mmCIF file of N, CA and C in Angstrom:
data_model
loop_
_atom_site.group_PDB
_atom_site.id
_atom_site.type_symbol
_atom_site.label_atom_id
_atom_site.label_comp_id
_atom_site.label_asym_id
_atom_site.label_seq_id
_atom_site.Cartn_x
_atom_site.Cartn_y
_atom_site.Cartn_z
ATOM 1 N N UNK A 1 0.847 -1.177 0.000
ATOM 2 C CA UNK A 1 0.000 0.000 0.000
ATOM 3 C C UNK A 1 0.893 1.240 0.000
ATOM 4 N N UNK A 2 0.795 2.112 -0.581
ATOM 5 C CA UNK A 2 1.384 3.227 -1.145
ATOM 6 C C UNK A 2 0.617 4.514 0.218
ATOM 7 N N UNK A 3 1.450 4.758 0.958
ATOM 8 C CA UNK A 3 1.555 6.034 1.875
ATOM 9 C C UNK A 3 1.617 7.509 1.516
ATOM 10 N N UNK A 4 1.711 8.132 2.161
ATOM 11 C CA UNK A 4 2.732 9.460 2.197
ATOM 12 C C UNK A 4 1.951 10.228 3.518
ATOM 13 N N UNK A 5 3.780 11.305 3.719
ATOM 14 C CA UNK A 5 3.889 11.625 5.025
ATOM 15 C C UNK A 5 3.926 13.219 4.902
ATOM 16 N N UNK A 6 3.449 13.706 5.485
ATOM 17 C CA UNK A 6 3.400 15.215 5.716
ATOM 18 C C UNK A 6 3.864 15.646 6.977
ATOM 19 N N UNK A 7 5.244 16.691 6.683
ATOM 20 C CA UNK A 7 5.855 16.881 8.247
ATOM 21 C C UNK A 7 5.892 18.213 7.771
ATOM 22 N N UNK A 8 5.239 18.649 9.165
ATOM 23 C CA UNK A 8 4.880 20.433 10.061
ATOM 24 C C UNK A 8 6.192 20.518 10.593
ATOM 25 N N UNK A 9 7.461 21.303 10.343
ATOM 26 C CA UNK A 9 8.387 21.432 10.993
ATOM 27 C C UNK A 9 8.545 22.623 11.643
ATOM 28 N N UNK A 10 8.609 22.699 13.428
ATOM 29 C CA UNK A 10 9.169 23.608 13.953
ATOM 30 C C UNK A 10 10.527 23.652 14.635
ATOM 31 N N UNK A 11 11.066 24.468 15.455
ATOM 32 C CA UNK A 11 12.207 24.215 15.551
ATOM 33 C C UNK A 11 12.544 23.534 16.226
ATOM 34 N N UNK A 12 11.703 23.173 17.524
ATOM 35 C CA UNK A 12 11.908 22.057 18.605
ATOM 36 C C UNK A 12 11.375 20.552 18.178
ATOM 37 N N UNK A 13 9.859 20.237 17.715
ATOM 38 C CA UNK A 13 9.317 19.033 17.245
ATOM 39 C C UNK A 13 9.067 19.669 15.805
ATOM 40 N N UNK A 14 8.565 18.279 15.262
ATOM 41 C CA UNK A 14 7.947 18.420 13.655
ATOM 42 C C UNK A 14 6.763 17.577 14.275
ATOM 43 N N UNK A 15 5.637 17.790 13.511
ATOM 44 C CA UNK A 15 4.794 16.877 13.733
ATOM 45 C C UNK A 15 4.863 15.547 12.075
ATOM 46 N N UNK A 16 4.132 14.858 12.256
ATOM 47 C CA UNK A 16 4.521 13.522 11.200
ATOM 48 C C UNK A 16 2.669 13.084 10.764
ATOM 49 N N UNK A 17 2.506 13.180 10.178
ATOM 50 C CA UNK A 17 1.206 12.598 10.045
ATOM 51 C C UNK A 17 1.424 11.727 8.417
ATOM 52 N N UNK A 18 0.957 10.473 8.671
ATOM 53 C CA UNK A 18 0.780 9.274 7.508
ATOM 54 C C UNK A 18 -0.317 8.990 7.074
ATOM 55 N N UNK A 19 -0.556 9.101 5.845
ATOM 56 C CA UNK A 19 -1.848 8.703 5.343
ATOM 57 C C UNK A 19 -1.923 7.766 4.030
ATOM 58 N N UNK A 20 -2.687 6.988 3.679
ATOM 59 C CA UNK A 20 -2.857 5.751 3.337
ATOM 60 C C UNK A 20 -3.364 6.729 1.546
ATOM 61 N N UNK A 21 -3.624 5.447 0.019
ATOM 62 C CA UNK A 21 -3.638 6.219 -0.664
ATOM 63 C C UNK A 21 -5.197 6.889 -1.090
ATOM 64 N N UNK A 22 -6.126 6.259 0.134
ATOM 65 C CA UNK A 22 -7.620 7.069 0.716
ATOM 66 C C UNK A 22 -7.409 8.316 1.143
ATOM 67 N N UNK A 23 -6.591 8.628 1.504
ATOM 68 C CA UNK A 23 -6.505 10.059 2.383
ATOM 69 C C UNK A 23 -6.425 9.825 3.834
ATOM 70 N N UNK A 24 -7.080 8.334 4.523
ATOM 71 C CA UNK A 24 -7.407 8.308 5.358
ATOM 72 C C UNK A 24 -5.864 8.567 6.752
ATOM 73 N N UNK A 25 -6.297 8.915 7.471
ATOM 74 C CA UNK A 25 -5.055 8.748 8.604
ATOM 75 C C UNK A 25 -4.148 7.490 9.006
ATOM 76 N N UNK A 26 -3.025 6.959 8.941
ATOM 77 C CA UNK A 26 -2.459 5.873 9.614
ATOM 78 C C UNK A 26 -1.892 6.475 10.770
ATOM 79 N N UNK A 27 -1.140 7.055 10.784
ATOM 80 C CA UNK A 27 -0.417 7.482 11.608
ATOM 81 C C UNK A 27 -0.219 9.199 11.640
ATOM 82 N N UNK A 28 0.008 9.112 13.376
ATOM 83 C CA UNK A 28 0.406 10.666 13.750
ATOM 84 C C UNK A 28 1.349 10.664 14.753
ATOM 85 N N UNK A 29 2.579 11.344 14.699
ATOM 86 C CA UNK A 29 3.278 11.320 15.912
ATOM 87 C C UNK A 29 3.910 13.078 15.629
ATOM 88 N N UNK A 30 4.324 13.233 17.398
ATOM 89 C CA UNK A 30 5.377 14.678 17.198
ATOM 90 C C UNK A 30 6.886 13.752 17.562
ATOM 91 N N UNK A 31 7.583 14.478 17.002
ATOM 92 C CA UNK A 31 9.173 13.628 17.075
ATOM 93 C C UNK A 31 9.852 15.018 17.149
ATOM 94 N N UNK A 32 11.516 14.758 17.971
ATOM 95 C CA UNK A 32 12.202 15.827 17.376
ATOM 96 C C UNK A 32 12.451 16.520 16.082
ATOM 97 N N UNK A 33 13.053 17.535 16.254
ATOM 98 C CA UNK A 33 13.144 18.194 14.596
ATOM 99 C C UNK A 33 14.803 17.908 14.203
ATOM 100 N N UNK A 34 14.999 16.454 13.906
ATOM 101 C CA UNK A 34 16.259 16.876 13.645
ATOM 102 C C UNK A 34 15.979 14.886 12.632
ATOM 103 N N UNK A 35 16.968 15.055 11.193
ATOM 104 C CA UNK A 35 16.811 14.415 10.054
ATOM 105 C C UNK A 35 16.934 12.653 11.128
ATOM 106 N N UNK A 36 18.149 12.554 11.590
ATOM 107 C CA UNK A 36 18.139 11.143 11.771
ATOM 108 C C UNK A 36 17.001 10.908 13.081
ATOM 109 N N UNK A 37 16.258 11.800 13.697
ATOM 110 C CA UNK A 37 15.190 11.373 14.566
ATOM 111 C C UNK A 37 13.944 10.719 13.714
ATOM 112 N N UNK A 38 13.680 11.825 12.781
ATOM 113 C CA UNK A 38 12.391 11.641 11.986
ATOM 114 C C UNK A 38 12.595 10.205 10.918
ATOM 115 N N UNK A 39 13.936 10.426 10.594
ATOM 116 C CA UNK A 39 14.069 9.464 9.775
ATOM 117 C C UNK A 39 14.142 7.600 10.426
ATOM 118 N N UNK A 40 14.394 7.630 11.699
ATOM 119 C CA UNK A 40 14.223 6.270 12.259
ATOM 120 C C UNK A 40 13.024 6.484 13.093
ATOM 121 N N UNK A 41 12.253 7.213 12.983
ATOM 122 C CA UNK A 41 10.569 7.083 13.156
ATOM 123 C C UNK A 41 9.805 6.845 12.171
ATOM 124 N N UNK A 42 10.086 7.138 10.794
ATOM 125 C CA UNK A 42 9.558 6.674 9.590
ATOM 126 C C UNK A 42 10.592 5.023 9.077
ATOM 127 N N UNK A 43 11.514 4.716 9.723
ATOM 128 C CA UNK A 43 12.077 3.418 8.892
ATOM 129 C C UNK A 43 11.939 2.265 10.256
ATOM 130 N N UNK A 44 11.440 2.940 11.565
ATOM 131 C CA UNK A 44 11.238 2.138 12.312
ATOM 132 C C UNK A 44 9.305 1.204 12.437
ATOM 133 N N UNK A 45 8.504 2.847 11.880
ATOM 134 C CA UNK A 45 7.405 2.422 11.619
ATOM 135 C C UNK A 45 7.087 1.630 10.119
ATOM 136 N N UNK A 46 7.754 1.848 9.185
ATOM 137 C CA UNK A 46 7.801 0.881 8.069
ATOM 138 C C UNK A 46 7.229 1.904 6.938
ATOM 139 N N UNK A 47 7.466 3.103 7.031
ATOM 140 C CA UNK A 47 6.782 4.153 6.022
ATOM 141 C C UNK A 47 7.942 4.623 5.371
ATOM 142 N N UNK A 48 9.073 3.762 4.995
ATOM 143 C CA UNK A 48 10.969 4.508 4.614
ATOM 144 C C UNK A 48 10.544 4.319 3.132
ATOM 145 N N UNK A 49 8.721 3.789 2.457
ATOM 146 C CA UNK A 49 8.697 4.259 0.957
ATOM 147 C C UNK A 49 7.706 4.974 0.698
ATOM 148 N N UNK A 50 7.539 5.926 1.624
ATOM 149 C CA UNK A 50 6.437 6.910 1.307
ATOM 150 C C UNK A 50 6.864 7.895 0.702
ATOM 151 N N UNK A 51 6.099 8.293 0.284
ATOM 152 C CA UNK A 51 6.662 9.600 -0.627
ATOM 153 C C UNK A 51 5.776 10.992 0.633
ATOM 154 N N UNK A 52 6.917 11.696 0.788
ATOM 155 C CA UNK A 52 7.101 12.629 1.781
ATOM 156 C C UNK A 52 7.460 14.358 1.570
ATOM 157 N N UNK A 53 6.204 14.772 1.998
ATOM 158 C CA UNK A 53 6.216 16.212 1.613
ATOM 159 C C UNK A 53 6.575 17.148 2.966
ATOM 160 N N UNK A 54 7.687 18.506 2.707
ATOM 161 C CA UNK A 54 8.131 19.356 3.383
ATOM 162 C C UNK A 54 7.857 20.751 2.863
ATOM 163 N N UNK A 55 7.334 21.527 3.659
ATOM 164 C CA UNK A 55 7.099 23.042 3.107
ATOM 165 C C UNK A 55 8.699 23.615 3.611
ATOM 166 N N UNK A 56 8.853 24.662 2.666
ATOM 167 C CA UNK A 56 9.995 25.549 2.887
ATOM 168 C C UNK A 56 9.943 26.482 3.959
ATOM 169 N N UNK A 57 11.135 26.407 4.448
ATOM 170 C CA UNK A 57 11.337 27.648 5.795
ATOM 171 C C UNK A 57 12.713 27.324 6.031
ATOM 172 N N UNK A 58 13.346 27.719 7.317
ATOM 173 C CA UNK A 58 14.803 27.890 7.320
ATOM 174 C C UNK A 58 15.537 26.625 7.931
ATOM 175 N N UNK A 59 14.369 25.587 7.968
ATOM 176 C CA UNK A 59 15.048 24.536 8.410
ATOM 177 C C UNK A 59 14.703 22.975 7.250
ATOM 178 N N UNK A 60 14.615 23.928 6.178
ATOM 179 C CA UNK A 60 14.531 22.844 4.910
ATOM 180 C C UNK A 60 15.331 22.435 4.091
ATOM 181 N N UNK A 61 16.202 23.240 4.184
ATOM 182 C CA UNK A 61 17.687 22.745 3.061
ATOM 183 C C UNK A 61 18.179 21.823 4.032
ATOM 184 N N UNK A 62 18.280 21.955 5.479
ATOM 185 C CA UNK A 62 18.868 20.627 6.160
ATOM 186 C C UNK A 62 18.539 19.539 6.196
ATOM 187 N N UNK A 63 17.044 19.685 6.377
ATOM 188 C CA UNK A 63 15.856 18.575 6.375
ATOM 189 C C UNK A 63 15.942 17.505 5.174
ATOM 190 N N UNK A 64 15.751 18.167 4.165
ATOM 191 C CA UNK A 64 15.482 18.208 3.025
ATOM 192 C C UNK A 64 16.730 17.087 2.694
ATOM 193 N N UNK A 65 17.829 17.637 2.718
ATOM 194 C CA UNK A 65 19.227 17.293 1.760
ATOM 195 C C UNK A 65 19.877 15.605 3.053
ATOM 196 N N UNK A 66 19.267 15.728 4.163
ATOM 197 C CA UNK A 66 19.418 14.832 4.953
ATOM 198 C C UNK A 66 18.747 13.594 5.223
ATOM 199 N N UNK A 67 17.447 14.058 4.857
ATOM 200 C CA UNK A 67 16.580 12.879 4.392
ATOM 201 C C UNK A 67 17.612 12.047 3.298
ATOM 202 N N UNK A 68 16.622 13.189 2.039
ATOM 203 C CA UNK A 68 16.976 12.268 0.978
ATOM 204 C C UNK A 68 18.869 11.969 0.909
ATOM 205 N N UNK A 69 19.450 11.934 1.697
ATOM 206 C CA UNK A 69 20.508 11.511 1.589
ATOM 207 C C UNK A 69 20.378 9.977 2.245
ATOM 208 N N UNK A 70 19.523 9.572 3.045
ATOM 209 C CA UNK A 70 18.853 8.779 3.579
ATOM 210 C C UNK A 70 18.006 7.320 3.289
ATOM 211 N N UNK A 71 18.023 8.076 1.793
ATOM 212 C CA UNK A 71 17.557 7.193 0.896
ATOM 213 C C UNK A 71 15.726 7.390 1.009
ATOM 214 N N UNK A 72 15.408 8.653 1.584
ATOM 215 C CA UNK A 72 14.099 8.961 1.949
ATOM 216 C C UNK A 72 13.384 9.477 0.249
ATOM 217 N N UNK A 73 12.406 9.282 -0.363
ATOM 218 C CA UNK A 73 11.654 10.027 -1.114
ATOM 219 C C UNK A 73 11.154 11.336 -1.040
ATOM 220 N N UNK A 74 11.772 12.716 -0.538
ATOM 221 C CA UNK A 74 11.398 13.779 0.090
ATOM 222 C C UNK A 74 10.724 14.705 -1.560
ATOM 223 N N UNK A 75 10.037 15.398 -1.358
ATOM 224 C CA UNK A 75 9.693 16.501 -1.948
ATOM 225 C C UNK A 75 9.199 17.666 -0.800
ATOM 226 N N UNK A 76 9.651 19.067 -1.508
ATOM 227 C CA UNK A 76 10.057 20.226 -0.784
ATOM 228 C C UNK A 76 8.803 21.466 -0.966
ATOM 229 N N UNK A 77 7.650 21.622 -0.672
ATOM 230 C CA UNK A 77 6.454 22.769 -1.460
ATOM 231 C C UNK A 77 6.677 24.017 -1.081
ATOM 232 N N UNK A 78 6.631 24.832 -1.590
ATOM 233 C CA UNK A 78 6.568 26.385 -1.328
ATOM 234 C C UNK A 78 5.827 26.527 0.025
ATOM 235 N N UNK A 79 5.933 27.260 0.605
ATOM 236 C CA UNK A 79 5.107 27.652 1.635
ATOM 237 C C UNK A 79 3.755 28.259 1.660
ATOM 238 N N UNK A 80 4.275 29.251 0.070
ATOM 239 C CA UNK A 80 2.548 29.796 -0.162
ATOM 240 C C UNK A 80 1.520 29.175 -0.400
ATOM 241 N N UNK A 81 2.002 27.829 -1.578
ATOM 242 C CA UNK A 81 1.270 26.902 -2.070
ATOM 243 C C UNK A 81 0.828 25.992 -0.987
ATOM 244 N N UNK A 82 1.380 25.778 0.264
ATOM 245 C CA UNK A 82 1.041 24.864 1.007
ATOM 246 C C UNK A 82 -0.039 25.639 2.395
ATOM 247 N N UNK A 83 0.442 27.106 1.881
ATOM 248 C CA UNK A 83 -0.571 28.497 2.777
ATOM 249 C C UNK A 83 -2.070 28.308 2.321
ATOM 250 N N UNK A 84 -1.871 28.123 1.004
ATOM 251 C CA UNK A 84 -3.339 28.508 0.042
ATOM 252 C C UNK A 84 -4.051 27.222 0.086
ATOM 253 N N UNK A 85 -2.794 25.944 0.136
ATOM 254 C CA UNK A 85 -4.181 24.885 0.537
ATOM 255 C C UNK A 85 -4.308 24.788 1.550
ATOM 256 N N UNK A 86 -3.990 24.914 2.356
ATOM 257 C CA UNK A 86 -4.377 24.998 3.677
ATOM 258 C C UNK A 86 -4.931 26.245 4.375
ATOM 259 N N UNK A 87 -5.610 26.901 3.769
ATOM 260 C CA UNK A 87 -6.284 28.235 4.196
ATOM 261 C C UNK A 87 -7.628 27.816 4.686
ATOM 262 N N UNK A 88 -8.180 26.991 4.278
ATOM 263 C CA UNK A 88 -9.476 26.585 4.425
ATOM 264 C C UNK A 88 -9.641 25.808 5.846
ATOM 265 N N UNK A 89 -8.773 25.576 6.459
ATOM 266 C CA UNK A 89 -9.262 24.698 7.521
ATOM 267 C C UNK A 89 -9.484 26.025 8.812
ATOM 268 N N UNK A 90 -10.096 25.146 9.405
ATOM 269 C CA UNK A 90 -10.891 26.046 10.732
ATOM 270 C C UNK A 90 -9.854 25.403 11.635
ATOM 271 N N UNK A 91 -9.540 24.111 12.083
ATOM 272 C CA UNK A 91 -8.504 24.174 13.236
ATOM 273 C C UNK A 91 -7.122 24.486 12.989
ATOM 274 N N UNK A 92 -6.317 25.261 12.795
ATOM 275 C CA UNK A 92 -4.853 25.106 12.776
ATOM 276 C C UNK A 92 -4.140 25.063 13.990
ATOM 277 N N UNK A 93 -3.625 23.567 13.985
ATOM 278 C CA UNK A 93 -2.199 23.022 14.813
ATOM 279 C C UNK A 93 -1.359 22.349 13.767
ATOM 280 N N UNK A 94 -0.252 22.296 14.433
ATOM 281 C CA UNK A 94 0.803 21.523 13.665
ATOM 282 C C UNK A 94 0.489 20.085 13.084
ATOM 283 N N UNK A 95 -0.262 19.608 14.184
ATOM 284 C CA UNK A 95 -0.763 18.223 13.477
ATOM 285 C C UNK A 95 -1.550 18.132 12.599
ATOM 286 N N UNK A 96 -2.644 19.009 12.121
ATOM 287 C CA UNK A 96 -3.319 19.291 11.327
ATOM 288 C C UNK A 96 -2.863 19.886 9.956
ATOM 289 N N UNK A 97 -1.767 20.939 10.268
ATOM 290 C CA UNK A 97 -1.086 20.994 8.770
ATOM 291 C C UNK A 97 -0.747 19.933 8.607
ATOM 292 N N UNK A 98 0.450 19.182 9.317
ATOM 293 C CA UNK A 98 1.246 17.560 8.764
ATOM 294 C C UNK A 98 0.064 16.892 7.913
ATOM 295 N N UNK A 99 -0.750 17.299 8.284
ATOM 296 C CA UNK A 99 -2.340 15.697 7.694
ATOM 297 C C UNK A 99 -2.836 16.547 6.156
ATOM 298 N N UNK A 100 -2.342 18.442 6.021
ATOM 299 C CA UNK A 100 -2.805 18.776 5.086
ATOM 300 C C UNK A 100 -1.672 18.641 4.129
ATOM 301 N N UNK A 101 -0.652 18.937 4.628
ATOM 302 C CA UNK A 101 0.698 18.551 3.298
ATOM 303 C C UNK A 101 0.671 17.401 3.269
ATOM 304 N N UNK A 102 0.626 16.456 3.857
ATOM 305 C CA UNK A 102 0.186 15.237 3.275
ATOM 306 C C UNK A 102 -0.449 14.315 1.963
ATOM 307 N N UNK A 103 -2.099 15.392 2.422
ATOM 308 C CA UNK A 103 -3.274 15.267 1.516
ATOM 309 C C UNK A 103 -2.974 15.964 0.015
ATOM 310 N N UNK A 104 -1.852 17.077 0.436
ATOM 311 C CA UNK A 104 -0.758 17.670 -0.572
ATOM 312 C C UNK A 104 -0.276 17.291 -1.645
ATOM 313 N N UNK A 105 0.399 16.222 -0.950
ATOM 314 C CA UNK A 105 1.290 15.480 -1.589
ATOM 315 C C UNK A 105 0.798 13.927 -2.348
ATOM 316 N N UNK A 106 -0.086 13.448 -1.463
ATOM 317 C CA UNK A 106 -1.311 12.564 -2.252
ATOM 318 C C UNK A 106 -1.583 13.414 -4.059
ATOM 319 N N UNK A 107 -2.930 14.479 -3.367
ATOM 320 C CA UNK A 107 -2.828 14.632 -4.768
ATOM 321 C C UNK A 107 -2.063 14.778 -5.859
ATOM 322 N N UNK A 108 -1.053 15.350 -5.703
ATOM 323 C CA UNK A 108 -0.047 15.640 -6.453
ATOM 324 C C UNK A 108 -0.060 16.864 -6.801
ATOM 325 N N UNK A 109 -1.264 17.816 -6.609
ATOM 326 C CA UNK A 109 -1.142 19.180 -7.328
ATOM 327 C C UNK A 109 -0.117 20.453 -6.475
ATOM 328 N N UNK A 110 0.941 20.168 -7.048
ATOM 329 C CA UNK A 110 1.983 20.920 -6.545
ATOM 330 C C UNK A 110 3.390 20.872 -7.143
ATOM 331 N N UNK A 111 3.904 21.744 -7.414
ATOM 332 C CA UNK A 111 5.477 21.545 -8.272
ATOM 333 C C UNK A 111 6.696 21.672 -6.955
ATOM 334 N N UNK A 112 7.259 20.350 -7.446
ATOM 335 C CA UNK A 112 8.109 20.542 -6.377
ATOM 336 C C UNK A 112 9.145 21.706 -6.054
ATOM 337 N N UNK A 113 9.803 22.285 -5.063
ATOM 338 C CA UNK A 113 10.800 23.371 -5.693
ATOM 339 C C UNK A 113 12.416 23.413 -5.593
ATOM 340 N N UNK A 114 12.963 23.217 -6.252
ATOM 341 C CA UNK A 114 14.503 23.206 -6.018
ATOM 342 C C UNK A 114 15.254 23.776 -4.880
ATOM 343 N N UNK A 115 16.469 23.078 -3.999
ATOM 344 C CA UNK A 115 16.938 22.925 -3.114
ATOM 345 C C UNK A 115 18.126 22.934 -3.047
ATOM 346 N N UNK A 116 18.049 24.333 -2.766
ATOM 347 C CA UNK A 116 19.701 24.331 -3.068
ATOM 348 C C UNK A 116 20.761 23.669 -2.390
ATOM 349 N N UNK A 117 22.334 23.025 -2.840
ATOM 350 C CA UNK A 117 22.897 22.227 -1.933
ATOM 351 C C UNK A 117 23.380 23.115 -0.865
ATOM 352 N N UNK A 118 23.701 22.345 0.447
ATOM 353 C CA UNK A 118 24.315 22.985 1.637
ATOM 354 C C UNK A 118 25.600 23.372 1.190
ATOM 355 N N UNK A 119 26.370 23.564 -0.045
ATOM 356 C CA UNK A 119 27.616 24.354 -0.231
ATOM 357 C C UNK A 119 26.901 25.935 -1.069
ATOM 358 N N UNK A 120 25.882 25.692 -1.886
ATOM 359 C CA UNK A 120 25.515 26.576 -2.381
ATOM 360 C C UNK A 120 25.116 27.821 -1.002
ATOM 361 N N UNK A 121 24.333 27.338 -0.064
ATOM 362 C CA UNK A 121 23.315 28.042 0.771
ATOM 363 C C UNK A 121 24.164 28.606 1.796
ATOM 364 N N UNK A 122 24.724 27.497 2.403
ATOM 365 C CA UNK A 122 25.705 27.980 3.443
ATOM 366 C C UNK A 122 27.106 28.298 3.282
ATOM 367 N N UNK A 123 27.699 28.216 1.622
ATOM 368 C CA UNK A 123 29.219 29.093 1.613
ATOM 369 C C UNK A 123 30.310 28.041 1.778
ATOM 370 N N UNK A 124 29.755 26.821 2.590
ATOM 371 C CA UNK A 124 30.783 25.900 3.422
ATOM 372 C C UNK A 124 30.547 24.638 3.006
ATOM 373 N N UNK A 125 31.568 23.515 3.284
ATOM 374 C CA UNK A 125 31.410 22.098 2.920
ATOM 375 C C UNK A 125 31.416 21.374 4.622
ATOM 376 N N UNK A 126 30.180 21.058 5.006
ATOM 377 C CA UNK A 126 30.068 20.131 6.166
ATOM 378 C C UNK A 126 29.404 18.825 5.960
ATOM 379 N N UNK A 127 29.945 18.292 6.847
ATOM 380 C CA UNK A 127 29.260 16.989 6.888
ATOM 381 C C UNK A 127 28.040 16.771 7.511
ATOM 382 N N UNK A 128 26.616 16.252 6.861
ATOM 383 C CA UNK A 128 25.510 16.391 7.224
ATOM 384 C C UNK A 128 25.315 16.262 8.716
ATOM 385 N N UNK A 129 25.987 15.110 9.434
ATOM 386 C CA UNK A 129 25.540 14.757 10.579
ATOM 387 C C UNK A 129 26.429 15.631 11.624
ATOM 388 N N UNK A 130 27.028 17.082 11.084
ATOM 389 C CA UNK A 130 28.259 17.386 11.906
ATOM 390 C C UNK A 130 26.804 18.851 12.230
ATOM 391 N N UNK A 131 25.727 19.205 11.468
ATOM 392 C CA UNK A 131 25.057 20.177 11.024
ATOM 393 C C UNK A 131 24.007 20.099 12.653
#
């Protein structure tokens, strides 16, 4: 069965929400915000082939380039685009966006957006797990 995961990232937790290819909910958890936490919460729960959507902000080129270094399926959405679908809901929490980039990323209506590498962004050559 074909998944996908929508993660709300703030700077302390991300929230994680999984959904099946109904829309329906499998899973919801908050985890730390940092690549190898999230990433052995998704390869420990068995979701390491979901295809996985992240909105942009200042903790996405890390996210982002650390996953999929991971061997994760990540795609990256604008923030506006992920503003405008998600304008419509009446509750906003973090767990509730995670379940709408999700539903995001299900449909597919969204262009992914380029990511720049961590030598481009940050000037410097580090090693992901040194970040």
């Amino acid at each position: 069965m074909k998944t996908f995961v929508g993660l709300d990232v703030s700077q302390k937790k991300t929230s994680v929400c999984v959904i099946d290819h109904n829309g329906n909910k499998i899973r919801m958890a908050n985890v730390d915000t940092h690549p190898g936490v999230i990433a052995d919460y998704l390869f420990s729960e068995g979701f390491d082939k979901s295809k996985i959507g992240l909105e942009t902000g200042p903790l996405c080129v890390w996210l982002y380039h650390s996953l999929k270094s991971l061997g994760l399926d990540i795609d990256c959405v604008h923030a506006r685009h992920v503003h405008a679908a998600l304008s419509m809901q009446l509750n906003k929490t973090d767990q509730n966006d995670a379940f709408g980039i999700a539903r995001l990323v299900l449909s597919g209506w969204y262009k992914p957006v380029h990511v720049k590498s961590l030598v481009n962004r940050y000037g410097f050559v580090r090693h992901l797990r040194d970040i």
